Amino acid sequence: MAAYKVEICGVNTSKLPLLTAAEKEELIRKVKEGDARAREKYIKGNLRLVLSVVQRFSGSGENLDDLFQIGCVGLIKAIDNFDLGQNVKFSTYAVPMIIGEIRRFLRDNSQIRVSRSLRDTAYKAIYAKEKLMKERQKEPTINEIASEIGVEKEDIVYALDAIQSPVSLYEPVYSDGGDTLYVMDQISDSKNVEENWVSNLALRDAMSRLTDREKEIIRLRFFSGKTQMEVADEIHISQAQVSRLEKNALKSMRNYLS
């Protein structure tokens, strides 16, 4: 199992030093006095603690080496912030900090899994783009970036797309007259076509109670899968008006169907 690897990040975990309680107490005292050698020894003497924490996250799907490195960051922060006067064991203080560091990493990287090679390609492309812009005083093309870093243009596009942060469908785009327009209002839906749900007689009956304009908006939005902007262009009103009429129509239909 990956969680029980002997070597992590170039460190042979089977050869890590085992410090006694007295040695740990003496070393941390020296660390707080600024002893660099004691600091290094104390870090190595607590890497088993990091490993034990990392094993708790073995089912996360993240690379164990990455989690070990992040855990080491948490360990170092714990060493730097540990207060000898608090009368608490270092491990008791350090474990929550190591866990917190790993959880922050997982939180920031768990929405979409992006391989290391993809991230590397994306960052190389971004760096090359900045370099070429400085040299040529204009934005380079994908072909020029591909030539600069020796990667196929298709791979660059894929890598850059992969590292983009996801956007919620409910993220507001802008607000006009008090009616907020959301990302989902700008997206066409080719699946919700008429044959999928217009056969519902109760729904038809609810629609029959709408005004002609409201019916048209509901038909275009949910039967034809058009965006609010497309509906606005077709019936010659503003998108904000489409949003208001759509909300009123849906409210009326919900009230009737309930």
JSON list of C-alpha atoms in Angstrom, two decimals, residues 17-133:
[
{"chain": "A", "resi": 17, "resn": "PRO", "atom": "CA", "xyz": [16.06, 8.73, 14.23]},
{"chain": "A", "resi": 18, "resn": "LEU", "atom": "CA", "xyz": [14.08, 7.74, 17.29]},
{"chain": "A", "resi": 19, "resn": "LEU", "atom": "CA", "xyz": [14.48, 10.41, 19.96]},
{"chain": "A", "resi": 20, "resn": "THR", "atom": "CA", "xyz": [13.81, 9.84, 23.61]},
{"chain": "A", "resi": 21, "resn": "ALA", "atom": "CA", "xyz": [11.58, 12.24, 25.51]},
{"chain": "A", "resi": 22, "resn": "ALA", "atom": "CA", "xyz": [14.64, 13.72, 27.20]},
{"chain": "A", "resi": 23, "resn": "GLU", "atom": "CA", "xyz": [16.42, 14.23, 23.87]},
{"chain": "A", "resi": 24, "resn": "LYS", "atom": "CA", "xyz": [13.36, 15.93, 22.40]},
{"chain": "A", "resi": 25, "resn": "GLU", "atom": "CA", "xyz": [13.09, 18.24, 25.39]},
{"chain": "A", "resi": 26, "resn": "GLU", "atom": "CA", "xyz": [16.75, 19.20, 25.17]},
{"chain": "A", "resi": 27, "resn": "LEU", "atom": "CA", "xyz": [16.63, 19.71, 21.39]},
{"chain": "A", "resi": 28, "resn": "ILE", "atom": "CA", "xyz": [13.52, 21.91, 21.39]},
{"chain": "A", "resi": 29, "resn": "ARG", "atom": "CA", "xyz": [15.14, 24.06, 24.07]},
{"chain": "A", "resi": 30, "resn": "LYS", "atom": "CA", "xyz": [18.20, 24.50, 21.83]},
{"chain": "A", "resi": 31, "resn": "VAL", "atom": "CA", "xyz": [15.96, 25.17, 18.82]},
{"chain": "A", "resi": 32, "resn": "LYS", "atom": "CA", "xyz": [14.32, 28.03, 20.69]},
{"chain": "A", "resi": 33, "resn": "GLU", "atom": "CA", "xyz": [17.78, 29.40, 21.46]},
{"chain": "A", "resi": 34, "resn": "GLY", "atom": "CA", "xyz": [18.54, 29.50, 17.71]},
{"chain": "A", "resi": 35, "resn": "ASP", "atom": "CA", "xyz": [20.63, 26.34, 17.33]},
{"chain": "A", "resi": 36, "resn": "ALA", "atom": "CA", "xyz": [20.36, 25.44, 13.61]},
{"chain": "A", "resi": 37, "resn": "ARG", "atom": "CA", "xyz": [21.82, 21.93, 14.01]},
{"chain": "A", "resi": 38, "resn": "ALA", "atom": "CA", "xyz": [19.41, 21.15, 16.81]},
{"chain": "A", "resi": 39, "resn": "ARG", "atom": "CA", "xyz": [16.56, 22.39, 14.63]},
{"chain": "A", "resi": 40, "resn": "GLU", "atom": "CA", "xyz": [17.52, 20.08, 11.78]},
{"chain": "A", "resi": 41, "resn": "LYS", "atom": "CA", "xyz": [17.85, 17.10, 14.11]},
{"chain": "A", "resi": 42, "resn": "TYR", "atom": "CA", "xyz": [14.54, 17.91, 15.79]},
{"chain": "A", "resi": 43, "resn": "ILE", "atom": "CA", "xyz": [12.76, 18.09, 12.43]},
{"chain": "A", "resi": 44, "resn": "LYS", "atom": "CA", "xyz": [14.19, 14.72, 11.37]},
{"chain": "A", "resi": 45, "resn": "GLY", "atom": "CA", "xyz": [13.30, 13.27, 14.75]},
{"chain": "A", "resi": 46, "resn": "ASN", "atom": "CA", "xyz": [9.65, 14.20, 14.20]},
{"chain": "A", "resi": 47, "resn": "LEU", "atom": "CA", "xyz": [9.23, 13.08, 10.59]},
{"chain": "A", "resi": 48, "resn": "ARG", "atom": "CA", "xyz": [7.66, 9.84, 11.85]},
{"chain": "A", "resi": 49, "resn": "LEU", "atom": "CA", "xyz": [4.97, 12.03, 13.39]},
{"chain": "A", "resi": 50, "resn": "VAL", "atom": "CA", "xyz": [4.32, 13.58, 9.96]},
{"chain": "A", "resi": 51, "resn": "LEU", "atom": "CA", "xyz": [4.18, 10.12, 8.38]},
{"chain": "A", "resi": 52, "resn": "SER", "atom": "CA", "xyz": [1.64, 8.89, 10.93]},
{"chain": "A", "resi": 53, "resn": "VAL", "atom": "CA", "xyz": [-0.59, 11.89, 10.14]},
{"chain": "A", "resi": 54, "resn": "VAL", "atom": "CA", "xyz": [-0.20, 11.46, 6.38]},
{"chain": "A", "resi": 55, "resn": "GLN", "atom": "CA", "xyz": [-1.39, 7.85, 6.63]},
{"chain": "A", "resi": 56, "resn": "ARG", "atom": "CA", "xyz": [-4.77, 9.17, 7.81]},
{"chain": "A", "resi": 57, "resn": "PHE", "atom": "CA", "xyz": [-5.18, 10.79, 4.39]},
{"chain": "A", "resi": 58, "resn": "SER", "atom": "CA", "xyz": [-4.06, 7.79, 2.33]},
{"chain": "A", "resi": 59, "resn": "GLY", "atom": "CA", "xyz": [-7.57, 7.47, 0.83]},
{"chain": "A", "resi": 60, "resn": "SER", "atom": "CA", "xyz": [-7.66, 11.06, -0.42]},
{"chain": "A", "resi": 61, "resn": "GLY", "atom": "CA", "xyz": [-6.26, 10.17, -3.84]},
{"chain": "A", "resi": 62, "resn": "GLU", "atom": "CA", "xyz": [-3.41, 12.66, -3.51]},
{"chain": "A", "resi": 63, "resn": "ASN", "atom": "CA", "xyz": [0.22, 11.68, -4.08]},
{"chain": "A", "resi": 64, "resn": "LEU", "atom": "CA", "xyz": [1.75, 10.56, -0.78]},
{"chain": "A", "resi": 65, "resn": "ASP", "atom": "CA", "xyz": [4.98, 12.46, -1.46]},
{"chain": "A", "resi": 66, "resn": "ASP", "atom": "CA", "xyz": [2.99, 15.69, -1.90]},
{"chain": "A", "resi": 67, "resn": "LEU", "atom": "CA", "xyz": [1.10, 15.15, 1.36]},
{"chain": "A", "resi": 68, "resn": "PHE", "atom": "CA", "xyz": [4.34, 14.34, 3.19]},
{"chain": "A", "resi": 69, "resn": "GLN", "atom": "CA", "xyz": [5.91, 17.58, 1.99]},
{"chain": "A", "resi": 70, "resn": "ILE", "atom": "CA", "xyz": [2.84, 19.57, 3.05]},
{"chain": "A", "resi": 71, "resn": "GLY", "atom": "CA", "xyz": [2.88, 17.80, 6.40]},
{"chain": "A", "resi": 72, "resn": "CYS", "atom": "CA", "xyz": [6.53, 18.79, 6.86]},
{"chain": "A", "resi": 73, "resn": "VAL", "atom": "CA", "xyz": [5.52, 22.42, 6.31]},
{"chain": "A", "resi": 74, "resn": "GLY", "atom": "CA", "xyz": [2.99, 22.00, 9.12]},
{"chain": "A", "resi": 75, "resn": "LEU", "atom": "CA", "xyz": [5.67, 20.42, 11.32]},
{"chain": "A", "resi": 76, "resn": "ILE", "atom": "CA", "xyz": [8.08, 23.31, 10.78]},
{"chain": "A", "resi": 77, "resn": "LYS", "atom": "CA", "xyz": [5.33, 25.83, 11.53]},
{"chain": "A", "resi": 78, "resn": "ALA", "atom": "CA", "xyz": [4.58, 23.93, 14.73]},
{"chain": "A", "resi": 79, "resn": "ILE", "atom": "CA", "xyz": [8.26, 24.01, 15.75]},
{"chain": "A", "resi": 80, "resn": "ASP", "atom": "CA", "xyz": [8.48, 27.75, 15.06]},
{"chain": "A", "resi": 81, "resn": "ASN", "atom": "CA", "xyz": [5.34, 28.54, 17.03]},
{"chain": "A", "resi": 82, "resn": "PHE", "atom": "CA", "xyz": [5.69, 26.07, 19.90]},
{"chain": "A", "resi": 83, "resn": "ASP", "atom": "CA", "xyz": [5.75, 27.72, 23.31]},
{"chain": "A", "resi": 84, "resn": "LEU", "atom": "CA", "xyz": [7.85, 25.91, 25.91]},
{"chain": "A", "resi": 85, "resn": "GLY", "atom": "CA", "xyz": [5.96, 27.65, 28.70]},
{"chain": "A", "resi": 86, "resn": "GLN", "atom": "CA", "xyz": [2.59, 26.09, 27.82]},
{"chain": "A", "resi": 87, "resn": "ASN", "atom": "CA", "xyz": [3.40, 22.77, 29.56]},
{"chain": "A", "resi": 88, "resn": "VAL", "atom": "CA", "xyz": [2.07, 20.65, 26.66]},
{"chain": "A", "resi": 89, "resn": "LYS", "atom": "CA", "xyz": [3.78, 17.86, 24.70]},
{"chain": "A", "resi": 90, "resn": "PHE", "atom": "CA", "xyz": [5.08, 18.97, 21.32]},
{"chain": "A", "resi": 91, "resn": "SER", "atom": "CA", "xyz": [3.29, 16.15, 19.51]},
{"chain": "A", "resi": 92, "resn": "THR", "atom": "CA", "xyz": [-0.02, 17.23, 21.04]},
{"chain": "A", "resi": 93, "resn": "TYR", "atom": "CA", "xyz": [0.57, 20.73, 19.67]},
{"chain": "A", "resi": 94, "resn": "ALA", "atom": "CA", "xyz": [2.03, 19.67, 16.31]},
{"chain": "A", "resi": 95, "resn": "VAL", "atom": "CA", "xyz": [-0.50, 17.08, 15.12]},
{"chain": "A", "resi": 96, "resn": "PRO", "atom": "CA", "xyz": [-3.41, 19.56, 14.69]},
{"chain": "A", "resi": 97, "resn": "MET", "atom": "CA", "xyz": [-1.09, 21.94, 12.81]},
{"chain": "A", "resi": 98, "resn": "ILE", "atom": "CA", "xyz": [0.11, 19.19, 10.48]},
{"chain": "A", "resi": 99, "resn": "ILE", "atom": "CA", "xyz": [-3.46, 18.02, 9.87]},
{"chain": "A", "resi": 100, "resn": "GLY", "atom": "CA", "xyz": [-4.59, 21.60, 9.25]},
{"chain": "A", "resi": 101, "resn": "GLU", "atom": "CA", "xyz": [-1.85, 22.18, 6.68]},
{"chain": "A", "resi": 102, "resn": "ILE", "atom": "CA", "xyz": [-2.76, 18.98, 4.80]},
{"chain": "A", "resi": 103, "resn": "ARG", "atom": "CA", "xyz": [-6.48, 19.77, 4.90]},
{"chain": "A", "resi": 104, "resn": "ARG", "atom": "CA", "xyz": [-5.87, 23.22, 3.47]},
{"chain": "A", "resi": 105, "resn": "PHE", "atom": "CA", "xyz": [-3.89, 21.64, 0.64]},
{"chain": "A", "resi": 106, "resn": "LEU", "atom": "CA", "xyz": [-6.65, 19.10, -0.04]},
{"chain": "A", "resi": 107, "resn": "ARG", "atom": "CA", "xyz": [-9.32, 21.79, 0.09]},
{"chain": "A", "resi": 108, "resn": "ASP", "atom": "CA", "xyz": [-7.48, 23.94, -2.44]},
{"chain": "A", "resi": 109, "resn": "ASN", "atom": "CA", "xyz": [-6.73, 21.05, -4.78]},
{"chain": "A", "resi": 110, "resn": "SER", "atom": "CA", "xyz": [-9.64, 18.64, -4.45]},
{"chain": "A", "resi": 111, "resn": "GLN", "atom": "CA", "xyz": [-12.32, 20.22, -6.66]},
{"chain": "A", "resi": 112, "resn": "ILE", "atom": "CA", "xyz": [-10.67, 19.04, -9.84]},
{"chain": "A", "resi": 113, "resn": "ARG", "atom": "CA", "xyz": [-7.83, 16.53, -9.91]},
{"chain": "A", "resi": 114, "resn": "VAL", "atom": "CA", "xyz": [-5.04, 17.82, -12.10]},
{"chain": "A", "resi": 115, "resn": "SER", "atom": "CA", "xyz": [-1.97, 15.67, -12.66]},
{"chain": "A", "resi": 116, "resn": "ARG", "atom": "CA", "xyz": [1.47, 17.07, -11.88]},
{"chain": "A", "resi": 117, "resn": "SER", "atom": "CA", "xyz": [2.51, 16.83, -15.54]},
{"chain": "A", "resi": 118, "resn": "LEU", "atom": "CA", "xyz": [-0.51, 18.89, -16.60]},
{"chain": "A", "resi": 119, "resn": "ARG", "atom": "CA", "xyz": [0.21, 21.52, -13.97]},
{"chain": "A", "resi": 120, "resn": "ASP", "atom": "CA", "xyz": [3.86, 21.65, -15.06]},
{"chain": "A", "resi": 121, "resn": "THR", "atom": "CA", "xyz": [2.84, 22.13, -18.70]},
{"chain": "A", "resi": 122, "resn": "ALA", "atom": "CA", "xyz": [0.39, 24.85, -17.77]},
{"chain": "A", "resi": 123, "resn": "TYR", "atom": "CA", "xyz": [2.91, 26.77, -15.65]},
{"chain": "A", "resi": 124, "resn": "LYS", "atom": "CA", "xyz": [5.58, 26.47, -18.34]},
{"chain": "A", "resi": 125, "resn": "ALA", "atom": "CA", "xyz": [3.10, 27.87, -20.86]},
{"chain": "A", "resi": 126, "resn": "ILE", "atom": "CA", "xyz": [2.20, 30.77, -18.58]},
{"chain": "A", "resi": 127, "resn": "TYR", "atom": "CA", "xyz": [5.88, 31.56, -17.96]},
{"chain": "A", "resi": 128, "resn": "ALA", "atom": "CA", "xyz": [6.64, 31.36, -21.69]},
{"chain": "A", "resi": 129, "resn": "LYS", "atom": "CA", "xyz": [3.72, 33.64, -22.49]},
{"chain": "A", "resi": 130, "resn": "GLU", "atom": "CA", "xyz": [4.97, 36.30, -20.07]},
{"chain": "A", "resi": 131, "resn": "LYS", "atom": "CA", "xyz": [8.51, 35.97, -21.45]},
{"chain": "A", "resi": 132, "resn": "LEU", "atom": "CA", "xyz": [7.39, 36.33, -25.07]},
{"chain": "A", "resi": 133, "resn": "MET", "atom": "CA", "xyz": [5.15, 39.29, -24.26]}
]
